[in-house]
CSV table of C-alpha atoms in Angstrom, one decimal:
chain,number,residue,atom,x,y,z
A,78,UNK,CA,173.4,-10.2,73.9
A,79,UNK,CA,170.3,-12.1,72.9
A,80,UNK,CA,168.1,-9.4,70.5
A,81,UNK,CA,164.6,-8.6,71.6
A,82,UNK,CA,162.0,-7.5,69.1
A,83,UNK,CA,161.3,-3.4,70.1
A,84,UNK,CA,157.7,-2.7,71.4
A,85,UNK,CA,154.8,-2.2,69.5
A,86,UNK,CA,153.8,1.4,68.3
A,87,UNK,CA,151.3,3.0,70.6
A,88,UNK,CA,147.5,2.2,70.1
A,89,UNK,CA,148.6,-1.0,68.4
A,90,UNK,CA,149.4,-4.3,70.0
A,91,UNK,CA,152.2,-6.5,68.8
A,92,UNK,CA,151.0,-9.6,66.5
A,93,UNK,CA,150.1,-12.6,68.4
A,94,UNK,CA,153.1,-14.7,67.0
A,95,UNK,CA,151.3,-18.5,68.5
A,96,UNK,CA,149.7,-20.6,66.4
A,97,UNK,CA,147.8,-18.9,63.1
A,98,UNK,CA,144.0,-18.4,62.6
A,99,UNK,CA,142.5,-21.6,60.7
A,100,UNK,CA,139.6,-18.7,60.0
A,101,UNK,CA,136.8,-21.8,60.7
A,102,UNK,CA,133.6,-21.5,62.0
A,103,UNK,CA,132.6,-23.0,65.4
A,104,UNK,CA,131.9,-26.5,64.1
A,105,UNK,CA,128.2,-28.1,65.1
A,106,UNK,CA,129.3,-30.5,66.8
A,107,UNK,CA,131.6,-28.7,69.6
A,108,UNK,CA,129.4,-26.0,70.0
A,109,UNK,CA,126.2,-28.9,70.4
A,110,UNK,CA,128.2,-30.3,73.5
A,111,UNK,CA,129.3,-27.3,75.3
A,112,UNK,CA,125.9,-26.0,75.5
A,113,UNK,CA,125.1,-29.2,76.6
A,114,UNK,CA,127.5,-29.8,79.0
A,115,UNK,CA,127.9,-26.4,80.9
A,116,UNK,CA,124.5,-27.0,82.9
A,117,UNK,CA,125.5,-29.7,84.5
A,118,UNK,CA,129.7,-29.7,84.5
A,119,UNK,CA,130.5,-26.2,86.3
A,120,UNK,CA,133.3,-28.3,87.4
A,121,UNK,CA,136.7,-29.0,86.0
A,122,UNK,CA,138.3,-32.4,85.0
A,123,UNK,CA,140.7,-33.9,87.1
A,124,UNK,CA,144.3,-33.4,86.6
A,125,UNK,CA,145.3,-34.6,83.0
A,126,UNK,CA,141.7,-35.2,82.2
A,127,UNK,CA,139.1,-37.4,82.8
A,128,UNK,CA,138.5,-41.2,81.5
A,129,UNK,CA,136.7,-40.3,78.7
A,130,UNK,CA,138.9,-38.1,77.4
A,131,UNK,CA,142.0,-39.8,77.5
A,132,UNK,CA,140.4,-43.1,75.9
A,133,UNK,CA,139.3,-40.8,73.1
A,134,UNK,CA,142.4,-39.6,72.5
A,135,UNK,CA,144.2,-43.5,72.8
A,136,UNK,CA,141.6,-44.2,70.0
A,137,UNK,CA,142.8,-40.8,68.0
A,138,UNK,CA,146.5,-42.3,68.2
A,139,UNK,CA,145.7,-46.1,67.5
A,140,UNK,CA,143.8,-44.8,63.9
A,141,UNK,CA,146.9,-43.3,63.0
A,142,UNK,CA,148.7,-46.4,63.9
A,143,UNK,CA,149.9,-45.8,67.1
A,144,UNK,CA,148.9,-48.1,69.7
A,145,UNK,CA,147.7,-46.8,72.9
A,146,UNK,CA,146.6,-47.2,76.1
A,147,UNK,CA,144.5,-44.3,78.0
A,148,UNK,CA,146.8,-44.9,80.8
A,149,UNK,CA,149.7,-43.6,78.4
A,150,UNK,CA,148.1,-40.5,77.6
A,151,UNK,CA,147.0,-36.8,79.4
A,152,UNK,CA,144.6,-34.2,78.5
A,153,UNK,CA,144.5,-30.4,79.6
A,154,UNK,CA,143.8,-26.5,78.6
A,155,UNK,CA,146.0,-26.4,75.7
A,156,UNK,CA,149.6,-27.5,74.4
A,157,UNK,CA,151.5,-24.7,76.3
A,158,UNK,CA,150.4,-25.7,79.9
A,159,UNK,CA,151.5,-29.7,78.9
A,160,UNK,CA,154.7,-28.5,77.5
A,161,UNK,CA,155.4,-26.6,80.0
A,162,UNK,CA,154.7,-29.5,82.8
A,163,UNK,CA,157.1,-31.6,80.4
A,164,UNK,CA,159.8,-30.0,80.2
A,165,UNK,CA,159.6,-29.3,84.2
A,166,UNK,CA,159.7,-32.9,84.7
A,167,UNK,CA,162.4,-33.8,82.3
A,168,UNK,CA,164.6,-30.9,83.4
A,169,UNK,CA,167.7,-29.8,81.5
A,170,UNK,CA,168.3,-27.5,77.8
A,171,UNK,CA,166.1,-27.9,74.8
A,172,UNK,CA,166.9,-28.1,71.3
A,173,UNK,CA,164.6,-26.4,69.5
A,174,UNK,CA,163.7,-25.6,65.5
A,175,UNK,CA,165.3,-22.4,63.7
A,176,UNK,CA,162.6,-21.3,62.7
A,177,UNK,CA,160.4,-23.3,64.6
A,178,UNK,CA,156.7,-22.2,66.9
A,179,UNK,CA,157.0,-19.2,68.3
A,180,UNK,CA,155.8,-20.8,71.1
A,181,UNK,CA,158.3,-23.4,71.9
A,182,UNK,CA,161.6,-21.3,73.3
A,183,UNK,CA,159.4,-19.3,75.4
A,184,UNK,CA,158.3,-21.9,77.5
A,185,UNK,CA,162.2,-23.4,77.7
A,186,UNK,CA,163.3,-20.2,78.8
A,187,UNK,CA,160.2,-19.0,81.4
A,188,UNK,CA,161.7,-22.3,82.8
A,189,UNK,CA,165.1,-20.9,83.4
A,190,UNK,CA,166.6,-23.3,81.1
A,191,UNK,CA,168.6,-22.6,77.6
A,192,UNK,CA,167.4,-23.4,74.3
A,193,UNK,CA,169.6,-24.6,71.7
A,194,UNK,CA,168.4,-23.4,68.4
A,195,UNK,CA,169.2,-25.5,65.2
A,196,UNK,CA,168.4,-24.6,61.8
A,197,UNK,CA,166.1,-27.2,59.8
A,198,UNK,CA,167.2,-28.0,56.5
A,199,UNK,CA,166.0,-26.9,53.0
A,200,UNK,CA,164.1,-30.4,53.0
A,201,UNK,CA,160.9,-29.0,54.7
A,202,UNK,CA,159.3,-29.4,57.9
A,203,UNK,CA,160.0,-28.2,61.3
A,204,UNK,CA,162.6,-31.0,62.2
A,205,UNK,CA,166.5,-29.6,62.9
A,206,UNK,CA,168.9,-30.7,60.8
A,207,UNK,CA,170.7,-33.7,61.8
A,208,UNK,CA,174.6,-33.2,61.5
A,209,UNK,CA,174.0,-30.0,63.1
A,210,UNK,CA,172.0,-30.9,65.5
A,211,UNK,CA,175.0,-33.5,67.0
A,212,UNK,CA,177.1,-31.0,66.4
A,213,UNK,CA,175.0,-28.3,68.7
A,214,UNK,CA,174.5,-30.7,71.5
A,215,UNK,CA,177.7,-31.5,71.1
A,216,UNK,CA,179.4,-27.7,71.6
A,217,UNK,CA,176.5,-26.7,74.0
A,218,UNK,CA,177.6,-29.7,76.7
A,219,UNK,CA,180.9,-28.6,76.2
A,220,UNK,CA,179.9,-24.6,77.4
A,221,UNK,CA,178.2,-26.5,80.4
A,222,UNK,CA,174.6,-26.9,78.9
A,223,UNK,CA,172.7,-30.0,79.3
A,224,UNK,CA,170.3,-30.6,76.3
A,225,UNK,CA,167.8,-33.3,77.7
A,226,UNK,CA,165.4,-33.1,75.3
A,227,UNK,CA,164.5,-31.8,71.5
A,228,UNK,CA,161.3,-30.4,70.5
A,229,UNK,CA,160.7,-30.6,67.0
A,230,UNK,CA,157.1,-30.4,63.7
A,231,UNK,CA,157.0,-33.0,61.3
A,232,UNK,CA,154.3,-31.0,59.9
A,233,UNK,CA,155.4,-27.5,60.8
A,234,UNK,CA,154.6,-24.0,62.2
A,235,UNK,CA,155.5,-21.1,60.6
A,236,UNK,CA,156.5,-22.7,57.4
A,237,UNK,CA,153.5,-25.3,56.4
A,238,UNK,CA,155.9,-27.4,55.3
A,239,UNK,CA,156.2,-31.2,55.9
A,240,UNK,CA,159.6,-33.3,57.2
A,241,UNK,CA,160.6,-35.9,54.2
A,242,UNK,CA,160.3,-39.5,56.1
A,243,UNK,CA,163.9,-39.9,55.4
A,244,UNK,CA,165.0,-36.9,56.7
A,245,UNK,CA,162.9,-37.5,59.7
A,246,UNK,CA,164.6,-40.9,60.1
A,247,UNK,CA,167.9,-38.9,60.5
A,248,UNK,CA,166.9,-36.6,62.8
A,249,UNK,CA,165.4,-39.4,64.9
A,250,UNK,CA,169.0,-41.3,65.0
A,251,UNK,CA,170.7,-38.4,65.6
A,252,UNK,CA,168.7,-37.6,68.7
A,253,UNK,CA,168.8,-41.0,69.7
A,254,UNK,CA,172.9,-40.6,69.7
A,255,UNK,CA,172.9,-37.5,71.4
A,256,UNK,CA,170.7,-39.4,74.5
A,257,UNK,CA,168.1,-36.6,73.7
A,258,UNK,CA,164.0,-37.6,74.6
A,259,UNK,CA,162.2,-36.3,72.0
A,260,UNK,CA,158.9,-34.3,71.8
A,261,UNK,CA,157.2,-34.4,68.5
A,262,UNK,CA,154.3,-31.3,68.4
A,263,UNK,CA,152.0,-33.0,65.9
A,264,UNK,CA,149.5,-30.3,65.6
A,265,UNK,CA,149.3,-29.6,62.4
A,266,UNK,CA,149.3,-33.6,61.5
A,267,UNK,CA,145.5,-33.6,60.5
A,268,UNK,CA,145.8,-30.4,57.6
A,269,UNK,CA,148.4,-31.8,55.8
A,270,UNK,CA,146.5,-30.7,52.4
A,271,UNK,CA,147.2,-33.8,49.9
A,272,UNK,CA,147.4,-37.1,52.5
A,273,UNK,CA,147.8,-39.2,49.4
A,274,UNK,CA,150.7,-38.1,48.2
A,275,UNK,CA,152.5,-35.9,51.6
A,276,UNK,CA,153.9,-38.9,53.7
A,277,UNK,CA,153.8,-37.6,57.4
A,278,UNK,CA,155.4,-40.0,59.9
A,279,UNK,CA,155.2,-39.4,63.8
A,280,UNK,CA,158.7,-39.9,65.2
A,281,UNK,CA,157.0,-42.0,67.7
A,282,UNK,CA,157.4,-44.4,65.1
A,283,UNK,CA,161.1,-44.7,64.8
A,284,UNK,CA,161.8,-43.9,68.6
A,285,UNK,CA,158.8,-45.4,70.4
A,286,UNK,CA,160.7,-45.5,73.8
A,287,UNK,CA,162.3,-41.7,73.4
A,288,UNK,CA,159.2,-40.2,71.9
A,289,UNK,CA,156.2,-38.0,73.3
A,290,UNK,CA,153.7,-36.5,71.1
A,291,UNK,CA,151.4,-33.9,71.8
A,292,UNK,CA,148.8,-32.4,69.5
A,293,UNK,CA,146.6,-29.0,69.9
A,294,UNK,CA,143.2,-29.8,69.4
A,295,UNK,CA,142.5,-26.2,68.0
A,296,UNK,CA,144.3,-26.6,64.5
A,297,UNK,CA,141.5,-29.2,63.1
A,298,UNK,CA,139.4,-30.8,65.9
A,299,UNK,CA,138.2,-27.6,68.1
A,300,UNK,CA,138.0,-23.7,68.1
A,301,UNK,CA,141.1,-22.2,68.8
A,302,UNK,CA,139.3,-20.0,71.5
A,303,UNK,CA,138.7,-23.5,73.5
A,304,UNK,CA,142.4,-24.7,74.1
A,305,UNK,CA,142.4,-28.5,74.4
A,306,UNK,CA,145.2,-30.8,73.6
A,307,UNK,CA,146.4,-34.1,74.8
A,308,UNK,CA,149.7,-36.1,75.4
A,309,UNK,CA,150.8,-39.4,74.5
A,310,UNK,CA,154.1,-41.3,76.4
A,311,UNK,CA,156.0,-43.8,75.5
A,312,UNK,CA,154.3,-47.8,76.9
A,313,UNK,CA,157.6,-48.4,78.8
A,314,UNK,CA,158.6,-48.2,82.5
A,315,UNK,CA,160.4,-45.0,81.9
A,316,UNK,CA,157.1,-43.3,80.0
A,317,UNK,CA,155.0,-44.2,83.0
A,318,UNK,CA,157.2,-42.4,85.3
A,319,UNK,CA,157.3,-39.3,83.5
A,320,UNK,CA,153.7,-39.6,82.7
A,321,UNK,CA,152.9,-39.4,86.6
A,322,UNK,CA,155.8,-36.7,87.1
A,323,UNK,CA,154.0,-34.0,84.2
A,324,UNK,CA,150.3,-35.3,86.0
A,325,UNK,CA,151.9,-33.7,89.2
A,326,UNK,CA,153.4,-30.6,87.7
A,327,UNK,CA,149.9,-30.5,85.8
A,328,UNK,CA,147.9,-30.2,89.0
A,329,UNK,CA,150.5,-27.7,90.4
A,330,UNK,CA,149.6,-25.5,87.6
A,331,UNK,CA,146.0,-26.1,87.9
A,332,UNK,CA,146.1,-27.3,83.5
A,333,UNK,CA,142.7,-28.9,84.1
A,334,UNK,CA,140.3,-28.9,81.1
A,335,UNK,CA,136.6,-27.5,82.2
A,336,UNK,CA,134.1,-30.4,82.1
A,337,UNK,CA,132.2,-29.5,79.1
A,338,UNK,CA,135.3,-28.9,77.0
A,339,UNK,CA,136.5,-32.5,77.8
A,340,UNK,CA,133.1,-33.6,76.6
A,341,UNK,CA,133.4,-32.0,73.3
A,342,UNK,CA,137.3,-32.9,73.0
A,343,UNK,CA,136.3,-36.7,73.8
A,344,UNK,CA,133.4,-36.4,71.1
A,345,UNK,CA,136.0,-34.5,68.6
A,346,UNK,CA,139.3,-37.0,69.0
A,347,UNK,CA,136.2,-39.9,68.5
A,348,UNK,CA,136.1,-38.5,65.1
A,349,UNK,CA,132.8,-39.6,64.5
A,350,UNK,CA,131.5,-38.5,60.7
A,351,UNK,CA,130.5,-35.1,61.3
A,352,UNK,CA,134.1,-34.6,62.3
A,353,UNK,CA,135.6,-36.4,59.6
A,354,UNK,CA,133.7,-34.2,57.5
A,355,UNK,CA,134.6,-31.3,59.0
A,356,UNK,CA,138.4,-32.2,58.9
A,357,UNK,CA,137.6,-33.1,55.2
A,358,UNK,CA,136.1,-29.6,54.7
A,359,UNK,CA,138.5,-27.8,56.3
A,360,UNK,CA,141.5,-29.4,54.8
A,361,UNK,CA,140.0,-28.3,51.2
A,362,UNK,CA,139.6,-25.1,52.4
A,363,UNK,CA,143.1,-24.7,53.5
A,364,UNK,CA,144.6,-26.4,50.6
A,365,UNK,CA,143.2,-24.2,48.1
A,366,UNK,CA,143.5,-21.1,50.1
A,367,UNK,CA,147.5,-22.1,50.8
A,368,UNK,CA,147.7,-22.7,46.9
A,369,UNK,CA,146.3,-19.3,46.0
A,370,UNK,CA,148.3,-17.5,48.4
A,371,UNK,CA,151.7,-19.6,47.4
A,372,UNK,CA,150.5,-17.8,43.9
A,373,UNK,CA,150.2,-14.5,44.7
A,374,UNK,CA,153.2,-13.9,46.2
A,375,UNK,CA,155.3,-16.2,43.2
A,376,UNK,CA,154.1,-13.5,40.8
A,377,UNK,CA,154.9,-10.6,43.1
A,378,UNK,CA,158.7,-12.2,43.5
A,379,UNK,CA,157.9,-13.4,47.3
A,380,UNK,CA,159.8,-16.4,48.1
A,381,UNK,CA,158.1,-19.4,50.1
A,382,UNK,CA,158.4,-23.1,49.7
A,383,UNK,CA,154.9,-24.7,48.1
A,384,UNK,CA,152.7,-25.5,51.5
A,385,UNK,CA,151.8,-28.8,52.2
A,386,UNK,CA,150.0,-28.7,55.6
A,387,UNK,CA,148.4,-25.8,58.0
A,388,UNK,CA,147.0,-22.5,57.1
A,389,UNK,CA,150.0,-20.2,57.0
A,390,UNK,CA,153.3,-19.3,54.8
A,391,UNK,CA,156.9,-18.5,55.5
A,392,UNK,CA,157.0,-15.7,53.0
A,393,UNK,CA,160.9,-14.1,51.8
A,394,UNK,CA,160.3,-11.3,51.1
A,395,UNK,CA,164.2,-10.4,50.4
A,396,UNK,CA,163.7,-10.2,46.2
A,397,UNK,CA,161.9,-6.8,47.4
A,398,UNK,CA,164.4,-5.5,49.1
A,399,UNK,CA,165.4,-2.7,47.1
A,400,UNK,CA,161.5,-0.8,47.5
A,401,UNK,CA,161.2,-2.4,51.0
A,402,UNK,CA,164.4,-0.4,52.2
A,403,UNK,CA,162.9,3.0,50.7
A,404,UNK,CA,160.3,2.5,52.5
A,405,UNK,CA,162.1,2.3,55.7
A,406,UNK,CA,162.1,-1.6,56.5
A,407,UNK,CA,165.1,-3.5,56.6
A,408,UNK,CA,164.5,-6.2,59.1
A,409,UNK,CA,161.3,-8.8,60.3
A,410,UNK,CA,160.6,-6.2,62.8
A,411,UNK,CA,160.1,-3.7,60.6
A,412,UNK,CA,158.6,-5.9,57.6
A,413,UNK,CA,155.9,-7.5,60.4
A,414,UNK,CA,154.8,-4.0,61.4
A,415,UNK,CA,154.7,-2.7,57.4
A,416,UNK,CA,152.7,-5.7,56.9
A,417,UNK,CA,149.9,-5.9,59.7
A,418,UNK,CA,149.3,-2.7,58.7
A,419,UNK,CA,148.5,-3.0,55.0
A,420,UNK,CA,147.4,-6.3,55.5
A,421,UNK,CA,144.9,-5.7,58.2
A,422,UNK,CA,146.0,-9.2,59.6
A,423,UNK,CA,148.9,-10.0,62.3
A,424,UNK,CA,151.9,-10.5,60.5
A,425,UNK,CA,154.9,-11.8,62.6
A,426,UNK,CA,158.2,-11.9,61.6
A,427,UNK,CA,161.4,-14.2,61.6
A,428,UNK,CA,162.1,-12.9,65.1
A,429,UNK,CA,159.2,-14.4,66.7
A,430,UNK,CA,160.4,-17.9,65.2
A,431,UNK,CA,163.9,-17.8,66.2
A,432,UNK,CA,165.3,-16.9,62.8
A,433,UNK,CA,167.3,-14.3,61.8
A,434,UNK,CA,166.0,-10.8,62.9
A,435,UNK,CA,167.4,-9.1,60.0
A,436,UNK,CA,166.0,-11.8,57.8
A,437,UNK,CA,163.0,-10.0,55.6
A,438,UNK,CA,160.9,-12.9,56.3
A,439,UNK,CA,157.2,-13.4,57.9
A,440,UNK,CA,154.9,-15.9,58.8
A,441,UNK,CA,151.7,-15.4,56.6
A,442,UNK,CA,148.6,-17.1,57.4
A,443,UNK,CA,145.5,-17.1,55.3
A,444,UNK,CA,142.6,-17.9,57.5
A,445,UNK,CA,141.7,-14.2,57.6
A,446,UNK,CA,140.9,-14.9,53.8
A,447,UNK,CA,138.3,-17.2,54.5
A,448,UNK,CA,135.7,-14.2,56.1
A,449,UNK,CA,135.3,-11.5,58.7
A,450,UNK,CA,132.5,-13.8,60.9
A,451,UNK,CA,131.1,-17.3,61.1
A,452,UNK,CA,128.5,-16.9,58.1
A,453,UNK,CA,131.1,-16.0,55.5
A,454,UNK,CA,133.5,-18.5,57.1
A,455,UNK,CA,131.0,-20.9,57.3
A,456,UNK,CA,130.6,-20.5,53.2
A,457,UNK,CA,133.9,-20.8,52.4
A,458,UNK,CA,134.1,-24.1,54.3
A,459,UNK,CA,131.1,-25.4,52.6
A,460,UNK,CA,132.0,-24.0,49.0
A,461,UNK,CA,133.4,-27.1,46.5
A,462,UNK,CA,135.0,-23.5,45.2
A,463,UNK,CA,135.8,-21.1,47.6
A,464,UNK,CA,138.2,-18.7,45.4
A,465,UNK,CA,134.7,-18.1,43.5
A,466,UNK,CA,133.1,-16.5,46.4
A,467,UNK,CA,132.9,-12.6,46.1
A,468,UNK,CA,133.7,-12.2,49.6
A,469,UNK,CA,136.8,-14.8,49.1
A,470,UNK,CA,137.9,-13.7,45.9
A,471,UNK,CA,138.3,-9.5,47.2
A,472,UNK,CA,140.2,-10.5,50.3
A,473,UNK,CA,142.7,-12.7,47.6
A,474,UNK,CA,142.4,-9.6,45.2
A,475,UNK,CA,143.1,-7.1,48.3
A,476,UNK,CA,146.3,-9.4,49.5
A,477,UNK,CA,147.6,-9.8,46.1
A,478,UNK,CA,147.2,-5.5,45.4
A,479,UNK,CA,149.2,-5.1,48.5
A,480,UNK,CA,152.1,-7.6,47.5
A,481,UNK,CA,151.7,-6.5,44.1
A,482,UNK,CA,152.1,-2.3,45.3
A,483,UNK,CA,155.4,-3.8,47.2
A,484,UNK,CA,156.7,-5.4,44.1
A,485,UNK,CA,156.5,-2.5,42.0
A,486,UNK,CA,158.3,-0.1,44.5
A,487,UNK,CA,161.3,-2.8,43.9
A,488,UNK,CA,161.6,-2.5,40.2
């Protein structure tokens, strides 16, 4: 029997276990364009987006050297409505990442359809691991499952780690064996913290006929609050057919992107040098926020592997067992609660990721560090230094006096 997390206590709602708060401000330039543009486009784009749009987003993917065509790509209201409208079309199981996006095996499942959960390896990265993965597919056709497709992070939600190219490369062949398409969630592929020396390939590269790549605009280019992400298939005969097969299921769902959010994407996946800045900006941000964090809980005996992209942590807490236990929490369910409430924050644990619900393990994100508004938020972004910033350096302090309070109880 598959384990369900148990409700949230009364007067409190559960931790929203999607995609973690980059804690930005609104940037200048999105916020320019949709005043702009809600006068005079009350009315939605068309299914998958309009022209503009989608050549943006063919110019986002040829900069990072994949050649596109706007007739290879879609735009709408957000990665879950295009997921969803993928997998629809594909049909058949998923393989998905253990741990992976909360988000991902929901959508399999609303779908009617099973997914296959593989563990991803030490390396890093949100990628399963390849042997297993064969293996998996392999058992799951055997119990009458059909795994069609496997969704898998490079750059990776909840961990903020990165896939090794070589590992990647083996998890690309073994898909490729297993006659699996795969769908490579490139979200987080703009705050990868140190681009010079993190190597993030897009499996798109190794499988260019098997791969399609979405990306959430509202992880670097656009407000969260604002969903707006894109699509890119495969230039063959077979990615144009599936293309026009998700474009239906997209205008069954009404996905359509409202008129003055298109404008802004289109402006934001143009990257012009406001937006470069910004990304430039934010990625400090998050890098030294990540690093600081990664430090806290190494001194209070937390576990995590050093991030390398995003704004959040996969934190072990299992070294604090011992104190955790007296203080009634012996699972993720229990640690996520214990957590949002000292921590003022959502907290989710390895349940919502597909991992282990009696792992004492949750996803930590540290935009909440960055400020309570836009003006301190807006500070932290622009601060060479934002660890020096009163209202920085308390929320750090207030974070590490928790972990540090959870430590001692374990001694």
């Amino acid at each position: 029997m598959q384990r369900t997390s148990p409700p949230a206590p009364a007067g409190r709602a559960a931790p929203y276990a999607g995609r973690p708060d980059p804690g930005l401000p609104v940037p200048a330039y999105w916020s320019e364009r949709i005043a702009a543009g809600l006068p005079g486009r009350s009315a939605a784009e068309p299914p998958g987006g309009g022209a503009a749009v989608r050549a943006a987003a063919a110019g986002y993917w040829d900069r990072r050297g994949l050649p596109t065509d706007a007739a290879q790509t879609l735009a709408g209201p957000g990665a879950e409505p295009l997921l969803l409208a993928l997998l629809a079309a594909v049909g058949g199981d998923v393989v998905v990442a253990r741990p992976g996006a909360a988000w991902h095996a929901p959508l399999v499942r609303l779908l009617g359809r099973r997914p296959v959960a593989v563990p991803t390896p030490a390396g890093g990265g949100g990628a399963p691991d390849p042997f297993t993965l064969l293996e998996a597919v392999r058992r799951a056709r055997e119990d009458g499952a059909e795994p069609r497709v496997v969704v898998l992070a490079a750059a990776d939600d909840p961990s903020g780690t990165v896939t090794p190219p070589e590992l990647l490369h083996e998890v690309c062949e073994a898909a490729e064996e297993a006659g699996l398409l795969v769908v490579s969630d490139e979200t987080y592929g703009d705050t990868v913290h140190r681009p010079h020396e993190t190597v993030l390939l897009s499996p798109a590269e190794m499988l260019p006929a098997r791969t399609v790549v979405i990306g959430d605009l509202g992880a670097a280019l656009a407000p969260p609050g604002w969903p707006a992400a894109v699509v890119r298939f495969p230039a063959t005969e077979q990615g144009a057919s599936l293309r026009t097969e998700v474009l239906r299921r997209c205008a069954d769902l009404r996905a359509l992107l409202p008129g003055a959010v298109a404008d802004a994407a289109a402006h934001a996946l143009s990257e012009p040098p406001e937006v470069r800045a910004h990304l430039t900006a934010a990625n400090r941000l998050h890098t030294a926020m990540a690093e600081a964090a990664f430090e806290v809980m190494a001194r209070a005996g937390v576990v995590s592997r050093p991030p390398e992209a995003g704004f959040q942590l996969y934190a072990d807490f299992s070294p604090l067992r011992s104190g955790l236990t007296t203080a009634g929490v012996t699972d993720a369910a229990g640690l996520e609660a214990l957590l949002t409430e000292r921590l003022g924050q959502p907290v989710p644990g390895a349940h919502r990721f597909g991992d282990d619900p009696a792992a004492l393990r949750v996803r930590i994100g540290t935009g909440p560090l960055h400020g309570s508004d836009d003006t301190q938020r807006r500070a932290a972004l622009d601060s060479p230094a934002p660890l020096a910033l009163p209202h920085v350096a308390a929320a750090v302090d207030a974070f590490a006096s928790v972990l540090g309070t959870l430590a001692t109880a374990a001694r």
